[in-house]
Short mmCIF file of C-alpha atoms and ligand atoms in Angstrom, two decimals:
data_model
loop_
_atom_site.label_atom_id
_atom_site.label_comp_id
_atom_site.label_asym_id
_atom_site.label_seq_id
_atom_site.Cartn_x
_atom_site.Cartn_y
_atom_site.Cartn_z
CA UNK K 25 62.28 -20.45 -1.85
CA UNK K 26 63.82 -22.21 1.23
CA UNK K 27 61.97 -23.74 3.54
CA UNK K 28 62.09 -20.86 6.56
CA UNK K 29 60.09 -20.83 10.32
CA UNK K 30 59.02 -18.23 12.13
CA UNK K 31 58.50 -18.41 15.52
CA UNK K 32 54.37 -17.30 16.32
CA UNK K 33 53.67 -18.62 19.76
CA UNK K 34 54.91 -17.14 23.31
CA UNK K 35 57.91 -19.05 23.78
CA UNK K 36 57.73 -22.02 21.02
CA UNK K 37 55.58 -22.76 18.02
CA UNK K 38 56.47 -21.66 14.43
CA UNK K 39 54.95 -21.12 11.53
CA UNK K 40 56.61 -22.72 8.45
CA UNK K 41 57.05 -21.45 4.89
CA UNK K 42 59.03 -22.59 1.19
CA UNK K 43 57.95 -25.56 1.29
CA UNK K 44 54.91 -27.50 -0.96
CA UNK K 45 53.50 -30.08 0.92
CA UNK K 46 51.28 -31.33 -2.19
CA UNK K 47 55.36 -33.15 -3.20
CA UNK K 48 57.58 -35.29 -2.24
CA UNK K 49 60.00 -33.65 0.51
CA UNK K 50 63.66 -33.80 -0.21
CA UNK K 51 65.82 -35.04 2.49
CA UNK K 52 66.67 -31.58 3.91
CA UNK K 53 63.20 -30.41 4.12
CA UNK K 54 62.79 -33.45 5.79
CA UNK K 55 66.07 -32.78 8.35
CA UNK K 56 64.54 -29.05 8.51
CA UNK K 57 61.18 -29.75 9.76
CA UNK K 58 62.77 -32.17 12.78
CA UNK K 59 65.20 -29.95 13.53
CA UNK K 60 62.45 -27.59 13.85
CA UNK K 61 60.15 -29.93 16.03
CA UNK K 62 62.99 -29.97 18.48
CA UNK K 63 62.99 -26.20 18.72
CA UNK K 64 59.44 -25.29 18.19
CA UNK K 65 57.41 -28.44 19.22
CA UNK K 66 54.49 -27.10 17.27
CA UNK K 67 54.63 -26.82 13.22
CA UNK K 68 52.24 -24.63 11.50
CA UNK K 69 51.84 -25.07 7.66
CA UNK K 70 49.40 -22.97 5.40
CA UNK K 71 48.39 -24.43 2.35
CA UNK K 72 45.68 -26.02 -0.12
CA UNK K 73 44.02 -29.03 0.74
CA UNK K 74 45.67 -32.43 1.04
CA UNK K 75 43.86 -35.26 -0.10
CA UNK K 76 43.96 -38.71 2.32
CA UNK K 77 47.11 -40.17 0.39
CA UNK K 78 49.46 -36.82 -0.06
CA UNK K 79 48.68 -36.57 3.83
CA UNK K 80 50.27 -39.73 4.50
CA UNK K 81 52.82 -39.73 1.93
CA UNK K 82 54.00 -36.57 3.74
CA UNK K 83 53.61 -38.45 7.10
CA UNK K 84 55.53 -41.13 6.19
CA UNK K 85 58.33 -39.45 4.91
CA UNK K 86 58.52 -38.50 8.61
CA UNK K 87 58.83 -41.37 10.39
CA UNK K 88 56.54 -44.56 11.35
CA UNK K 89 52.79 -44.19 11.79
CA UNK K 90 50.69 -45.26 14.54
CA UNK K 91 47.18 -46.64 13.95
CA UNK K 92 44.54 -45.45 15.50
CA UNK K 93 42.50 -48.61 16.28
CA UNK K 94 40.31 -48.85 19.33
CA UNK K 95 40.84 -45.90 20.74
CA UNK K 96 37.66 -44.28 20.33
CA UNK K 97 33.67 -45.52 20.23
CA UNK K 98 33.42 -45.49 16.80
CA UNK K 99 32.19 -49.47 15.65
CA UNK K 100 34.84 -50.74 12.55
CA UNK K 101 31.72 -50.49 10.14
CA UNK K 102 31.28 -47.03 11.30
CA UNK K 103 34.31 -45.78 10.10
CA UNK K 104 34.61 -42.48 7.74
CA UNK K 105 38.53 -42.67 7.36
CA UNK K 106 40.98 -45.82 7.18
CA UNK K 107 42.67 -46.92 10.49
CA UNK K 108 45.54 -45.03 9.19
CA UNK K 109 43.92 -41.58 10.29
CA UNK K 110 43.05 -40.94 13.60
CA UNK K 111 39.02 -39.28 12.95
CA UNK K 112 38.96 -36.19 14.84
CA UNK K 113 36.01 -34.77 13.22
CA UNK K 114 32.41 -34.81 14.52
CA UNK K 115 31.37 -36.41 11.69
CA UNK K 116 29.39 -39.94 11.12
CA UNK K 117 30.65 -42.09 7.78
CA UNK K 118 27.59 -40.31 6.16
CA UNK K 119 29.48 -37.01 7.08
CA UNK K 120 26.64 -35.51 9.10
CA UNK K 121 27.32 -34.40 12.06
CA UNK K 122 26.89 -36.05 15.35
CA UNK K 123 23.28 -35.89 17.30
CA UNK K 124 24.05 -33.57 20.49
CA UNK K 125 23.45 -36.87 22.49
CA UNK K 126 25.35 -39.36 20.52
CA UNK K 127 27.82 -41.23 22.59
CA UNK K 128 30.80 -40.89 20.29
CA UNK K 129 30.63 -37.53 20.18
CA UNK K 130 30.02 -37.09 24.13
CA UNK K 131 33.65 -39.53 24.43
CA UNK K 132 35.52 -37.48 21.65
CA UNK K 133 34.67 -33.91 23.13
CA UNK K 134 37.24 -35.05 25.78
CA UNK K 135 39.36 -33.99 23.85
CA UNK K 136 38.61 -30.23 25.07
CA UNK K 137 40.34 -31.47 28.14
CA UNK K 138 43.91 -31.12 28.03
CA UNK K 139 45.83 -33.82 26.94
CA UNK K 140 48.91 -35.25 25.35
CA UNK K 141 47.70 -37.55 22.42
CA UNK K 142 47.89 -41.22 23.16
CA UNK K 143 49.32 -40.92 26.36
CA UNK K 144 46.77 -44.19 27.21
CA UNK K 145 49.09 -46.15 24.86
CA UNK K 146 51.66 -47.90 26.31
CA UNK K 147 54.05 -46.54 23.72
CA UNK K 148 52.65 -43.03 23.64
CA UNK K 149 52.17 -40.78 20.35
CA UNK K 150 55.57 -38.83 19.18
CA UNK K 151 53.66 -36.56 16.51
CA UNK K 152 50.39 -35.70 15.62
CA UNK K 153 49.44 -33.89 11.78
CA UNK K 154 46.13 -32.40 12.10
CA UNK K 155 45.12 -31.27 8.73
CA UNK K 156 41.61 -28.60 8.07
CA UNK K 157 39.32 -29.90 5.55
CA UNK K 158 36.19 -27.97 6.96
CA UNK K 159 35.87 -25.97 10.10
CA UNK K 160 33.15 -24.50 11.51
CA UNK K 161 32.13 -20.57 11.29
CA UNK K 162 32.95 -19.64 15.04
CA UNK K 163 35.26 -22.01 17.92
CA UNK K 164 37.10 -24.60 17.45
CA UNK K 165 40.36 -23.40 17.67
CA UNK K 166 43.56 -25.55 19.06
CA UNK K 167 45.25 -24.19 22.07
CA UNK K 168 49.23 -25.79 23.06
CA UNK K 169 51.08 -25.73 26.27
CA UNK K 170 54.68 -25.80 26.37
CA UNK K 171 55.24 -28.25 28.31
CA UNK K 172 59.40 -27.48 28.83
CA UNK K 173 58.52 -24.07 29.56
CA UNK K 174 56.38 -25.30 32.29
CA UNK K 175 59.17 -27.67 33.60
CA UNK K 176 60.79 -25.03 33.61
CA UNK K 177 59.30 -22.69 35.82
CA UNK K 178 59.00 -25.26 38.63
CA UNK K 179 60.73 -24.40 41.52
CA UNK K 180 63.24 -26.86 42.73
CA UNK K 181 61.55 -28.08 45.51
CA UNK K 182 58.54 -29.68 43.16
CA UNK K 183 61.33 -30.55 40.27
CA UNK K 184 62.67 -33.24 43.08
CA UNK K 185 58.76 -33.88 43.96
CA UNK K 186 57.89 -35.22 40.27
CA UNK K 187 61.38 -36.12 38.72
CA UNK K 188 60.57 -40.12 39.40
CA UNK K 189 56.87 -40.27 39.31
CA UNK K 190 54.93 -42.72 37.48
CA UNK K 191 51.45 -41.79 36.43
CA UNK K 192 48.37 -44.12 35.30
CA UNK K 193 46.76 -42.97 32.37
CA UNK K 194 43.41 -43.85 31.09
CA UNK K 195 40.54 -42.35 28.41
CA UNK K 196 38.65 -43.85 31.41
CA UNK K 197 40.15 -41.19 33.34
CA UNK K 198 39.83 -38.68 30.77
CA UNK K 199 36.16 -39.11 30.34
CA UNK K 200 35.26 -40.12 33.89
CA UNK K 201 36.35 -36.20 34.92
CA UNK K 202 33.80 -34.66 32.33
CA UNK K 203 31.24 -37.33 33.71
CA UNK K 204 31.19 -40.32 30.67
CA UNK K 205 31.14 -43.42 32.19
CA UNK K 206 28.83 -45.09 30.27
CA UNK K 207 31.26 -47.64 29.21
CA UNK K 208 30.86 -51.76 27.91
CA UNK K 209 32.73 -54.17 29.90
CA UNK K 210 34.83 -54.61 26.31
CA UNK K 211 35.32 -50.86 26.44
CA UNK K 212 36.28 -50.80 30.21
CA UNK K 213 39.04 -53.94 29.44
CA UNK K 214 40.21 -51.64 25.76
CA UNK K 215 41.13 -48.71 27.86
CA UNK K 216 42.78 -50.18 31.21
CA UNK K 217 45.32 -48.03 32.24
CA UNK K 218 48.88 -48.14 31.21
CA UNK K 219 52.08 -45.99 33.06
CA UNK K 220 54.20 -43.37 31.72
CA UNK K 221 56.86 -41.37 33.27
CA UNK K 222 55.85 -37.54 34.26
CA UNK K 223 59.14 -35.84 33.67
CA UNK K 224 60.69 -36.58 30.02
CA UNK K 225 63.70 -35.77 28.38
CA UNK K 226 64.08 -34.86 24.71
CA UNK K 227 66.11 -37.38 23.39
CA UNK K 228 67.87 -34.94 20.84
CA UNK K 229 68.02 -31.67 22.86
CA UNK K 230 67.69 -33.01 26.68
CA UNK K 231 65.37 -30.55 27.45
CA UNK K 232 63.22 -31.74 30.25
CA UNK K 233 59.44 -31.38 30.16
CA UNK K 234 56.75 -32.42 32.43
CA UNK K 235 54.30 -35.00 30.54
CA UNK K 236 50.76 -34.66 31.94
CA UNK K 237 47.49 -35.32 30.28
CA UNK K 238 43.68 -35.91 31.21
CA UNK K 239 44.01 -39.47 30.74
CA UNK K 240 45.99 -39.01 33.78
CA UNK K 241 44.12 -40.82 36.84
CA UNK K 242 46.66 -41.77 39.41
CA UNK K 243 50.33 -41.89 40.58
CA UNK K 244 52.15 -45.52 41.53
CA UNK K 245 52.29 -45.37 45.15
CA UNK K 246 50.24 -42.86 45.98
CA UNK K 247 46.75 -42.53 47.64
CA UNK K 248 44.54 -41.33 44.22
CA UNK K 249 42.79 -38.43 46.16
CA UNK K 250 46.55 -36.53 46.73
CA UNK K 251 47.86 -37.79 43.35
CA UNK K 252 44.96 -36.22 41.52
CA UNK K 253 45.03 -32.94 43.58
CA UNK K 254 49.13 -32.71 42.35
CA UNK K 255 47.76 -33.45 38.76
CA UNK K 256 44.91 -31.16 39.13
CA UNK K 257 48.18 -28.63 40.08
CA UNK K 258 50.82 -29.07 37.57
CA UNK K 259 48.32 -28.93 34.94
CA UNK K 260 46.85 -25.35 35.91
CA UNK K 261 50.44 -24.33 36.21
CA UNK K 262 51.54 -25.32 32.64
CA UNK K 263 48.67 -24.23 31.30
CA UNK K 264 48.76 -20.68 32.50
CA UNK K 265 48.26 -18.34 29.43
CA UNK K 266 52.49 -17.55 29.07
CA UNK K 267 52.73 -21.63 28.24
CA UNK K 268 49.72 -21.54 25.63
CA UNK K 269 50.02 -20.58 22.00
CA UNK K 270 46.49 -21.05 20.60
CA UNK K 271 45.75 -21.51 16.68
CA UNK K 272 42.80 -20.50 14.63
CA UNK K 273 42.16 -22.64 11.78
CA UNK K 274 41.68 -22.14 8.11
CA UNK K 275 40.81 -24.64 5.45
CA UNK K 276 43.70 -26.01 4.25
CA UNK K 277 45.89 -25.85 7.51
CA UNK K 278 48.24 -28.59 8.46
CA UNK K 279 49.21 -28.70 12.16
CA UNK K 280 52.19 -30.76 13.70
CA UNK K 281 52.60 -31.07 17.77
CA UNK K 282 55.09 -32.97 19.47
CA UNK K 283 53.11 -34.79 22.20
CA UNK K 284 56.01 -35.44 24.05
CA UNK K 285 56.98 -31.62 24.85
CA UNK K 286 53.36 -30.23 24.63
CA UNK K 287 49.55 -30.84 25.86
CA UNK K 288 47.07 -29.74 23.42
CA UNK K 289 42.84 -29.02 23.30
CA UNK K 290 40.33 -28.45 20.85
CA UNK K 291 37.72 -25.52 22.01
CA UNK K 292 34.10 -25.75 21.55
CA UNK K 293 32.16 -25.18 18.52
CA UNK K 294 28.53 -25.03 17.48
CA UNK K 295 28.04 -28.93 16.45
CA UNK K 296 25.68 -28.85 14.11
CA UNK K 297 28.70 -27.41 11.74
CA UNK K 298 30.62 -29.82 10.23
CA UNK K 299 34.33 -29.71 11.99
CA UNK K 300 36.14 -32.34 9.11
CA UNK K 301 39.69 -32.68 10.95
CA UNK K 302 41.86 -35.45 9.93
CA UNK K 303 45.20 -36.59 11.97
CA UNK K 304 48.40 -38.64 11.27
CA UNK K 305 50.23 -39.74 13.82
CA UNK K 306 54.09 -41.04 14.24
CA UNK K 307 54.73 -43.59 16.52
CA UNK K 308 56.67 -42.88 19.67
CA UNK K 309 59.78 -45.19 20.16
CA UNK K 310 58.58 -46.74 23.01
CA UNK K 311 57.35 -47.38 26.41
CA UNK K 312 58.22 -44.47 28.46
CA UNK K 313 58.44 -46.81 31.72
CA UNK K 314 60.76 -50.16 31.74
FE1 FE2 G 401 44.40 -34.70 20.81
#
């Protein structure tokens, strides 16, 4: 069977079928499922189980991965995945769940804010592949925002407003809005904030979309208290419910977002239930500001 998508969400994400993700991709697949990331910006496969290695091999055959080294709290010795995988699970390298309290687990549940992954890199994330090993029995889902639609609907007035903007991101922002500032002086120097353009264009269809995130903490030239209230703006306006396509998990799902066309959060979940998810992520070409 071909390799066929379906479109699922409100005005982009598809669901993807014909193809076995357990093999090597041939080089149309391949072609298929970018061509498909332009339309969609959001890739849902169904399937059994990848292990660690047939994850990456299928990553790879993508494109170039990013590591995910100090970006969160967790110490090197208290990793549960190579640097390879970005560890989005609440799990310790025991694979018991974090204490309510733990710190790691207070930083990562910023990631129920809305956010564009990596956007506190100076070259920012292109994809992310978030694969289901186990998921809890209630929550947890992913919600997306379509971030082009949201462009989109501006009016012309705030399209001139934000076309040349240039926005400070941070996880120092991200986590100072939910209240985490217990940061190290190390930590505090790890995450300084880097810039990144708020309007981007697709470099293969030239669709424009408005790139916003949590980590988002201030815009070059601008007095933080107004630049946050415009952030604070956009954001509820591309995140109205006609922008957000939200997916329920199973075992076995593989998820694939372009962070440069879409925002993305987790919801909550009990957390005493393991939540094992495990991400890829390609490597965005480069800095989005000269
Ligand atoms: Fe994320």
């Amino acid at each position: 069977m071909a390799l066929t998508i379906k479109q699922v969400g409100p005005c982009f994400a598809g669901e993807v079928t014909g193809v076995d993700l357990t093999k090597a991709l041939c080089l149309e697949e391949v072609s298929a499922i970018h061509a498909g990331m332009d339309q969609f910006a959001v890739l849902i496969f169904h399937g059994a189980k990848l292990g660690n290695d047939q994850h990456m091999a299928f990553t790879k055959s993508l494109g170039g991965i990013e590591q995910a080294i100090g970006t969160s709290l967790r110490e090197p010795e208290d990793h549960r995945l190579s640097t390879d995988f970005a560890d989005v699970s609440n799990l310790d390298k025991y694979e018991r769940p974090f204490e309510r309290e733990d710190r790691r687990r207070l930083f990562a549940i910023g990631n129920r804010l809305w956010h564009s992954d990596s956007s506190f890199k100076p070259t920012p994330a292109k994809y992310s592949i978030l694969h289901a090993h186990a998921i809890p029995t209630r929550g947890g889902n992913t919600e997306f925002a379509d971030m082009r639609a949201a462009y989109d609907a501006l009016d012309d007035e705030m399209k001139d407003l934000v076309e040349d903007l240039i926005c400070e991101h941070s996880q120092l922002h991200s986590r100072g809005r939910i209240g985490f500032t217990d940061f190290t002086d190390e930590e505090r120097k790890r995450f300084k904030p880097v810039h990144q353009i708020m309007v981007r264009r697709h470099p293969v269809t030239g669709r424009k979309s408005l790139y916003l995130s949590s980590h988002a903490g201030g815009i070059v030239g601008w007095p933080v208290p107004e630049a946050r209230i415009l952030l604070q703006d956009l954001t509820e306006h591309a995140t109205q419910r006609q922008f957000v396509h939200t997916h329920e998990w199973q075992v076995g799902d593989l998820v694939i977002w372009d962070n440069r066309q879409t925002m993305h959060r987790a919801r909550p979940f009990p957390n005493e239930q393991p939540r094992d998810m495990r991400r890829t992520t390609l490597a965005g070409d480069g800095p989005t500001v000269a």
